Amino acid sequence: TAGRSRRSAPFAPEQGVKENARRRLREFDVGDKFSRLPLPKAAVLLPLMVRGGRLHLLLTVRSMQLRRSPGQVCFPGGKSDASDKDEIDTALREAKEEVGLQPEKVEVICRLVPGIDKMNHLVTPVAGFIEDTFQATPNPDEVSEVFVVPLEYFIKPLKYKALSYKTSSGSLTLMHCFIYDDQEHKKSFKIWGLTAHFAVFLALVIFGERPTFEVDYDLDNLISSSENNFINLYASIYERKKSNL
């Protein structure tokens, strides 16, 4: 039996890592709670995979040909189509278009608290697992590179700075900015803005640990604190829209 258990050992930790992540993520599933807010909709896929017993996150670099945010790191995703049933549909469709990820190859776990981008889109992050063997085929019109980062980097980074950022409502807030040195590509990637915001939240949810930097959540009440932050952000945008009428 010793031999058999030793042979099967590599599979056990991976299942444990996934199961723990699934359980934590489901506790934070917001479903369609925020879907009816009167803002244009968008969604991103947060593609998790297990490599070497550790969780990793797949990210893309936007093509330099794009009008909006060329060369920036982001998750696969984009604006909702009339044909999309919900945000999950949007995230899966966009991931297929951008990196060739087939929807049936994604184990969707949940929708997390949305964010609002600088174009005032309601952006819903959809967390799901993909196989670690996935080979991306980037659509060059949209994506120039695809890379993976250990999820733990978003709570224990080697290179991090907080950028002070003025929101559209005029209040000051902190924006996370990570520099990740990728050994595989032999280059550094800058991860910031809404992408970093979602990656940090995902890591906080799954690991339940305090990060090595400041975050604007009450870490003892992460669910209510993240929803309250979002509601306050939405309210400030809604107030501004009213005052502009």
PDB file of C-alpha atoms in Angstrom, residues 17-235:
ATOM      1  CA  VAL A  17      -6.390  22.928  -3.328  1.00  0.00           C
ATOM      2  CA  LYS A  18      -9.286  23.075  -5.805  1.00  0.00           C
ATOM      3  CA  GLU A  19     -11.888  21.914  -3.292  1.00  0.00           C
ATOM      4  CA  ASN A  20     -10.824  24.515  -0.740  1.00  0.00           C
ATOM      5  CA  ALA A  21     -10.930  27.268  -3.389  1.00  0.00           C
ATOM      6  CA  ARG A  22     -14.359  26.142  -4.624  1.00  0.00           C
ATOM      7  CA  ARG A  23     -15.759  26.166  -1.098  1.00  0.00           C
ATOM      8  CA  ARG A  24     -14.397  29.636  -0.303  1.00  0.00           C
ATOM      9  CA  LEU A  25     -15.535  31.102  -3.632  1.00  0.00           C
ATOM     10  CA  ARG A  26     -19.078  29.774  -3.304  1.00  0.00           C
ATOM     11  CA  GLU A  27     -19.440  31.653  -0.005  1.00  0.00           C
ATOM     12  CA  PHE A  28     -18.789  34.872  -1.933  1.00  0.00           C
ATOM     13  CA  ASP A  29     -21.057  34.151  -4.920  1.00  0.00           C
ATOM     14  CA  VAL A  30     -23.240  37.215  -5.591  1.00  0.00           C
ATOM     15  CA  GLY A  31     -25.214  35.547  -8.407  1.00  0.00           C
ATOM     16  CA  ASP A  32     -27.276  38.187 -10.220  1.00  0.00           C
ATOM     17  CA  LYS A  33     -27.650  40.432  -7.149  1.00  0.00           C
ATOM     18  CA  PHE A  34     -26.147  43.473  -8.936  1.00  0.00           C
ATOM     19  CA  SER A  35     -27.103  42.555 -12.506  1.00  0.00           C
ATOM     20  CA  ARG A  36     -30.075  44.894 -12.737  1.00  0.00           C
ATOM     21  CA  LEU A  37     -28.192  48.093 -11.996  1.00  0.00           C
ATOM     22  CA  PRO A  38     -28.735  50.596 -14.822  1.00  0.00           C
ATOM     23  CA  LEU A  39     -25.168  50.621 -16.157  1.00  0.00           C
ATOM     24  CA  PRO A  40     -23.791  49.120 -19.391  1.00  0.00           C
ATOM     25  CA  LYS A  41     -22.627  45.560 -18.670  1.00  0.00           C
ATOM     26  CA  ALA A  42     -19.274  43.828 -19.089  1.00  0.00           C
ATOM     27  CA  ALA A  43     -17.718  40.694 -17.605  1.00  0.00           C
ATOM     28  CA  VAL A  44     -14.277  39.148 -17.195  1.00  0.00           C
ATOM     29  CA  LEU A  45     -13.205  35.566 -16.595  1.00  0.00           C
ATOM     30  CA  LEU A  46     -10.796  34.941 -13.718  1.00  0.00           C
ATOM     31  CA  PRO A  47      -9.265  31.661 -14.984  1.00  0.00           C
ATOM     32  CA  LEU A  48      -7.733  29.653 -12.135  1.00  0.00           C
ATOM     33  CA  MET A  49      -5.521  26.622 -12.630  1.00  0.00           C
ATOM     34  CA  VAL A  50      -3.450  24.395 -10.362  1.00  0.00           C
ATOM     35  CA  ARG A  51       0.232  24.011 -11.231  1.00  0.00           C
ATOM     36  CA  GLY A  52       2.672  22.242  -8.945  1.00  0.00           C
ATOM     37  CA  GLY A  53       0.039  22.104  -6.209  1.00  0.00           C
ATOM     38  CA  ARG A  54      -0.432  25.904  -6.260  1.00  0.00           C
ATOM     39  CA  LEU A  55      -3.194  28.079  -7.649  1.00  0.00           C
ATOM     40  CA  HIS A  56      -2.321  30.260 -10.623  1.00  0.00           C
ATOM     41  CA  LEU A  57      -4.253  32.904 -12.503  1.00  0.00           C
ATOM     42  CA  LEU A  58      -4.207  33.367 -16.275  1.00  0.00           C
ATOM     43  CA  LEU A  59      -3.894  36.938 -17.564  1.00  0.00           C
ATOM     44  CA  THR A  60      -3.629  38.559 -20.988  1.00  0.00           C
ATOM     45  CA  VAL A  61      -1.928  41.610 -22.469  1.00  0.00           C
ATOM     46  CA  ARG A  62      -4.146  43.772 -24.653  1.00  0.00           C
ATOM     47  CA  SER A  63      -3.041  44.186 -28.259  1.00  0.00           C
ATOM     48  CA  MET A  64      -1.265  47.438 -29.131  1.00  0.00           C
ATOM     49  CA  GLN A  65      -3.773  47.908 -31.975  1.00  0.00           C
ATOM     50  CA  LEU A  66      -6.679  48.411 -29.573  1.00  0.00           C
ATOM     51  CA  ARG A  67      -8.034  51.907 -29.073  1.00  0.00           C
ATOM     52  CA  ARG A  68      -8.706  51.474 -25.354  1.00  0.00           C
ATOM     53  CA  SER A  69      -5.868  50.604 -22.939  1.00  0.00           C
ATOM     54  CA  PRO A  70      -3.439  49.087 -25.502  1.00  0.00           C
ATOM     55  CA  GLY A  71      -0.669  46.994 -23.957  1.00  0.00           C
ATOM     56  CA  GLN A  72      -2.355  46.762 -20.559  1.00  0.00           C
ATOM     57  CA  VAL A  73      -2.652  43.532 -18.591  1.00  0.00           C
ATOM     58  CA  CYS A  74      -6.212  42.326 -18.124  1.00  0.00           C
ATOM     59  CA  PHE A  75      -8.407  39.262 -17.789  1.00  0.00           C
ATOM     60  CA  PRO A  76     -10.205  37.760 -20.798  1.00  0.00           C
ATOM     61  CA  GLY A  77     -13.510  39.608 -21.082  1.00  0.00           C
ATOM     62  CA  GLY A  78     -15.439  42.479 -22.553  1.00  0.00           C
ATOM     63  CA  LYS A  79     -18.818  44.077 -23.086  1.00  0.00           C
ATOM     64  CA  SER A  80     -22.063  42.100 -22.999  1.00  0.00           C
ATOM     65  CA  ASP A  81     -23.787  41.162 -26.245  1.00  0.00           C
ATOM     66  CA  ALA A  82     -27.558  41.130 -26.664  1.00  0.00           C
ATOM     67  CA  SER A  83     -27.255  37.364 -27.223  1.00  0.00           C
ATOM     68  CA  ASP A  84     -25.550  36.750 -23.840  1.00  0.00           C
ATOM     69  CA  LYS A  85     -27.812  35.146 -21.267  1.00  0.00           C
ATOM     70  CA  ASP A  86     -25.879  36.621 -18.331  1.00  0.00           C
ATOM     71  CA  GLU A  87     -22.423  37.734 -17.228  1.00  0.00           C
ATOM     72  CA  ILE A  88     -21.146  34.148 -17.224  1.00  0.00           C
ATOM     73  CA  ASP A  89     -22.090  33.869 -20.922  1.00  0.00           C
ATOM     74  CA  THR A  90     -20.283  37.145 -21.643  1.00  0.00           C
ATOM     75  CA  ALA A  91     -17.082  36.097 -19.862  1.00  0.00           C
ATOM     76  CA  LEU A  92     -16.992  32.668 -21.559  1.00  0.00           C
ATOM     77  CA  ARG A  93     -17.759  34.053 -25.022  1.00  0.00           C
ATOM     78  CA  GLU A  94     -15.052  36.696 -24.724  1.00  0.00           C
ATOM     79  CA  ALA A  95     -12.483  34.180 -23.410  1.00  0.00           C
ATOM     80  CA  LYS A  96     -13.160  31.987 -26.435  1.00  0.00           C
ATOM     81  CA  GLU A  97     -12.801  34.949 -28.827  1.00  0.00           C
ATOM     82  CA  GLU A  98      -9.647  36.286 -27.177  1.00  0.00           C
ATOM     83  CA  VAL A  99      -7.582  33.224 -26.217  1.00  0.00           C
ATOM     84  CA  GLY A 100      -9.377  30.240 -27.784  1.00  0.00           C
ATOM     85  CA  LEU A 101     -10.674  28.878 -24.457  1.00  0.00           C
ATOM     86  CA  GLN A 102     -13.689  26.637 -25.157  1.00  0.00           C
ATOM     87  CA  PRO A 103     -16.603  27.386 -22.769  1.00  0.00           C
ATOM     88  CA  GLU A 104     -17.060  23.697 -21.924  1.00  0.00           C
ATOM     89  CA  LYS A 105     -13.442  23.601 -20.722  1.00  0.00           C
ATOM     90  CA  VAL A 106     -14.223  26.057 -17.905  1.00  0.00           C
ATOM     91  CA  GLU A 107     -15.632  24.931 -14.573  1.00  0.00           C
ATOM     92  CA  VAL A 108     -17.480  28.104 -13.567  1.00  0.00           C
ATOM     93  CA  ILE A 109     -17.636  28.505  -9.786  1.00  0.00           C
ATOM     94  CA  CYS A 110     -19.215  31.899  -9.082  1.00  0.00           C
ATOM     95  CA  ARG A 111     -19.702  35.572  -9.809  1.00  0.00           C
ATOM     96  CA  LEU A 112     -17.955  37.943  -7.411  1.00  0.00           C
ATOM     97  CA  VAL A 113     -18.748  41.534  -6.394  1.00  0.00           C
ATOM     98  CA  PRO A 114     -18.531  43.661  -9.555  1.00  0.00           C
ATOM     99  CA  GLY A 115     -16.375  46.693 -10.217  1.00  0.00           C
ATOM    100  CA  ILE A 116     -16.989  49.798 -12.301  1.00  0.00           C
ATOM    101  CA  ASP A 117     -14.456  50.696 -14.977  1.00  0.00           C
ATOM    102  CA  LYS A 118     -13.494  54.179 -16.142  1.00  0.00           C
ATOM    103  CA  MET A 119     -16.130  54.022 -18.895  1.00  0.00           C
ATOM    104  CA  ASN A 120     -18.741  53.358 -16.166  1.00  0.00           C
ATOM    105  CA  HIS A 121     -19.361  49.759 -17.242  1.00  0.00           C
ATOM    106  CA  LEU A 122     -20.529  47.395 -14.533  1.00  0.00           C
ATOM    107  CA  VAL A 123     -17.795  44.725 -14.751  1.00  0.00           C
ATOM    108  CA  THR A 124     -18.650  41.341 -13.213  1.00  0.00           C
ATOM    109  CA  PRO A 125     -15.759  38.969 -12.437  1.00  0.00           C
ATOM    110  CA  VAL A 126     -16.580  35.301 -13.089  1.00  0.00           C
ATOM    111  CA  ALA A 127     -14.268  32.850 -11.288  1.00  0.00           C
ATOM    112  CA  GLY A 128     -13.677  29.421 -12.790  1.00  0.00           C
ATOM    113  CA  PHE A 129     -11.171  26.601 -13.128  1.00  0.00           C
ATOM    114  CA  ILE A 130      -9.390  25.666 -16.332  1.00  0.00           C
ATOM    115  CA  GLU A 131      -6.986  22.784 -16.987  1.00  0.00           C
ATOM    116  CA  ASP A 132      -3.311  23.527 -16.381  1.00  0.00           C
ATOM    117  CA  THR A 133      -2.655  21.991 -19.817  1.00  0.00           C
ATOM    118  CA  PHE A 134      -4.656  24.736 -21.572  1.00  0.00           C
ATOM    119  CA  GLN A 135      -2.702  26.149 -24.534  1.00  0.00           C
ATOM    120  CA  ALA A 136      -3.890  29.662 -25.356  1.00  0.00           C
ATOM    121  CA  THR A 137      -4.277  30.692 -28.999  1.00  0.00           C
ATOM    122  CA  PRO A 138      -4.417  34.482 -28.676  1.00  0.00           C
ATOM    123  CA  ASN A 139      -6.443  36.445 -31.222  1.00  0.00           C
ATOM    124  CA  PRO A 140      -3.754  38.965 -32.332  1.00  0.00           C
ATOM    125  CA  ASP A 141      -6.364  41.701 -32.915  1.00  0.00           C
ATOM    126  CA  GLU A 142      -7.190  41.648 -29.207  1.00  0.00           C
ATOM    127  CA  VAL A 143      -4.417  39.904 -27.250  1.00  0.00           C
ATOM    128  CA  SER A 144      -0.640  40.101 -27.677  1.00  0.00           C
ATOM    129  CA  GLU A 145       0.426  37.771 -24.842  1.00  0.00           C
ATOM    130  CA  VAL A 146      -0.936  35.309 -22.299  1.00  0.00           C
ATOM    131  CA  PHE A 147       0.831  34.496 -19.022  1.00  0.00           C
ATOM    132  CA  VAL A 148       0.119  32.991 -15.594  1.00  0.00           C
ATOM    133  CA  VAL A 149       0.870  34.315 -12.114  1.00  0.00           C
ATOM    134  CA  PRO A 150       0.740  32.380  -8.810  1.00  0.00           C
ATOM    135  CA  LEU A 151      -2.413  33.609  -7.070  1.00  0.00           C
ATOM    136  CA  GLU A 152      -0.464  34.063  -3.857  1.00  0.00           C
ATOM    137  CA  TYR A 153       1.479  36.887  -5.538  1.00  0.00           C
ATOM    138  CA  PHE A 154      -1.610  39.066  -5.071  1.00  0.00           C
ATOM    139  CA  ILE A 155      -1.350  38.924  -1.281  1.00  0.00           C
ATOM    140  CA  LYS A 156       2.440  38.437  -0.931  1.00  0.00           C
ATOM    141  CA  PRO A 157       4.009  40.290  -3.855  1.00  0.00           C
ATOM    142  CA  LEU A 158       7.727  40.806  -4.372  1.00  0.00           C
ATOM    143  CA  LYS A 159       7.228  44.120  -6.214  1.00  0.00           C
ATOM    144  CA  TYR A 160       4.259  46.251  -5.251  1.00  0.00           C
ATOM    145  CA  LYS A 161       3.278  49.869  -4.967  1.00  0.00           C
ATOM    146  CA  ALA A 162       0.025  51.620  -4.120  1.00  0.00           C
ATOM    147  CA  LEU A 163      -0.918  54.389  -6.518  1.00  0.00           C
ATOM    148  CA  SER A 164      -3.087  57.200  -5.243  1.00  0.00           C
ATOM    149  CA  TYR A 165      -5.980  57.567  -7.642  1.00  0.00           C
ATOM    150  CA  LYS A 166      -8.764  60.119  -7.974  1.00  0.00           C
ATOM    151  CA  THR A 167     -12.077  58.435  -8.726  1.00  0.00           C
ATOM    152  CA  SER A 168     -14.575  59.908 -11.167  1.00  0.00           C
ATOM    153  CA  SER A 169     -16.552  61.140  -8.138  1.00  0.00           C
ATOM    154  CA  GLY A 170     -13.512  63.103  -6.961  1.00  0.00           C
ATOM    155  CA  SER A 171     -12.548  61.017  -3.926  1.00  0.00           C
ATOM    156  CA  LEU A 172      -9.038  59.671  -3.430  1.00  0.00           C
ATOM    157  CA  THR A 173      -8.536  55.950  -3.345  1.00  0.00           C
ATOM    158  CA  LEU A 174      -5.626  53.501  -3.476  1.00  0.00           C
ATOM    159  CA  MET A 175      -4.944  51.508  -6.601  1.00  0.00           C
ATOM    160  CA  HIS A 176      -2.847  48.350  -6.394  1.00  0.00           C
ATOM    161  CA  CYS A 177       0.071  48.042  -8.794  1.00  0.00           C
ATOM    162  CA  PHE A 178       2.079  44.801  -9.057  1.00  0.00           C
ATOM    163  CA  ILE A 179       5.184  44.159 -11.096  1.00  0.00           C
ATOM    164  CA  TYR A 180       5.523  40.455 -11.866  1.00  0.00           C
ATOM    165  CA  ASP A 181       8.797  39.098 -13.277  1.00  0.00           C
ATOM    166  CA  ASP A 182       7.795  36.185 -15.478  1.00  0.00           C
ATOM    167  CA  GLN A 183      10.564  33.589 -15.829  1.00  0.00           C
ATOM    168  CA  GLU A 184       8.822  31.863 -18.740  1.00  0.00           C
ATOM    169  CA  HIS A 185       8.596  35.017 -20.893  1.00  0.00           C
ATOM    170  CA  LYS A 186      11.770  36.587 -19.447  1.00  0.00           C
ATOM    171  CA  LYS A 187       9.966  39.872 -18.961  1.00  0.00           C
ATOM    172  CA  SER A 188       8.084  41.930 -16.399  1.00  0.00           C
ATOM    173  CA  PHE A 189       4.359  42.588 -16.448  1.00  0.00           C
ATOM    174  CA  LYS A 190       2.646  45.510 -14.736  1.00  0.00           C
ATOM    175  CA  ILE A 191      -0.730  44.541 -13.260  1.00  0.00           C
ATOM    176  CA  TRP A 192      -2.840  47.402 -11.947  1.00  0.00           C
ATOM    177  CA  GLY A 193      -6.277  49.039 -12.019  1.00  0.00           C
ATOM    178  CA  LEU A 194      -9.441  46.951 -12.001  1.00  0.00           C
ATOM    179  CA  THR A 195      -7.477  43.825 -12.995  1.00  0.00           C
ATOM    180  CA  ALA A 196      -5.303  44.086  -9.871  1.00  0.00           C
ATOM    181  CA  HIS A 197      -8.394  44.907  -7.791  1.00  0.00           C
ATOM    182  CA  PHE A 198     -10.119  41.670  -8.885  1.00  0.00           C
ATOM    183  CA  ALA A 199      -6.943  39.574  -8.485  1.00  0.00           C
ATOM    184  CA  VAL A 200      -6.402  40.857  -4.922  1.00  0.00           C
ATOM    185  CA  PHE A 201     -10.008  40.192  -3.966  1.00  0.00           C
ATOM    186  CA  LEU A 202      -9.851  36.670  -5.435  1.00  0.00           C
ATOM    187  CA  ALA A 203      -6.687  35.934  -3.425  1.00  0.00           C
ATOM    188  CA  LEU A 204      -8.207  37.354  -0.219  1.00  0.00           C
ATOM    189  CA  VAL A 205     -11.327  35.214  -0.678  1.00  0.00           C
ATOM    190  CA  ILE A 206      -9.476  31.967  -1.386  1.00  0.00           C
ATOM    191  CA  PHE A 207      -6.586  32.242   1.078  1.00  0.00           C
ATOM    192  CA  GLY A 208      -8.339  34.131   3.884  1.00  0.00           C
ATOM    193  CA  GLU A 209      -4.975  35.634   4.852  1.00  0.00           C
ATOM    194  CA  ARG A 210      -3.899  39.202   5.522  1.00  0.00           C
ATOM    195  CA  PRO A 211      -1.931  40.665   2.615  1.00  0.00           C
ATOM    196  CA  THR A 212       1.475  42.307   3.071  1.00  0.00           C
ATOM    197  CA  PHE A 213      -0.018  45.666   1.966  1.00  0.00           C
ATOM    198  CA  GLU A 214      -3.012  47.833   2.852  1.00  0.00           C
ATOM    199  CA  VAL A 215      -6.447  47.033   1.420  1.00  0.00           C
ATOM    200  CA  ASP A 216      -9.660  48.998   1.836  1.00  0.00           C
ATOM    201  CA  TYR A 217     -11.668  46.049   3.169  1.00  0.00           C
ATOM    202  CA  ASP A 218     -12.542  45.011   6.680  1.00  0.00           C
ATOM    203  CA  LEU A 219     -10.794  41.645   6.455  1.00  0.00           C
ATOM    204  CA  ASP A 220     -12.835  40.213   9.325  1.00  0.00           C
ATOM    205  CA  ASN A 221     -16.056  40.939   7.407  1.00  0.00           C
ATOM    206  CA  LEU A 222     -14.894  40.557   3.822  1.00  0.00           C
ATOM    207  CA  ILE A 223     -18.288  39.730   2.309  1.00  0.00           C
ATOM    208  CA  SER A 224     -20.208  42.700   3.735  1.00  0.00           C
ATOM    209  CA  SER A 225     -17.229  45.034   3.440  1.00  0.00           C
ATOM    210  CA  SER A 226     -16.694  44.282  -0.282  1.00  0.00           C
ATOM    211  CA  GLU A 227     -20.401  44.727  -1.040  1.00  0.00           C
ATOM    212  CA  ASN A 228     -20.546  47.989   0.932  1.00  0.00           C
ATOM    213  CA  ASN A 229     -17.483  49.340  -0.910  1.00  0.00           C
ATOM    214  CA  PHE A 230     -19.152  48.556  -4.206  1.00  0.00           C
ATOM    215  CA  ILE A 231     -22.493  50.093  -3.201  1.00  0.00           C
ATOM    216  CA  ASN A 232     -20.703  53.289  -2.105  1.00  0.00           C
ATOM    217  CA  LEU A 233     -18.813  53.441  -5.405  1.00  0.00           C
ATOM    218  CA  TYR A 234     -22.016  52.906  -7.380  1.00  0.00           C
ATOM    219  CA  ALA A 235     -23.864  55.538  -5.320  1.00  0.00           C
TER     220      ALA A 235
END
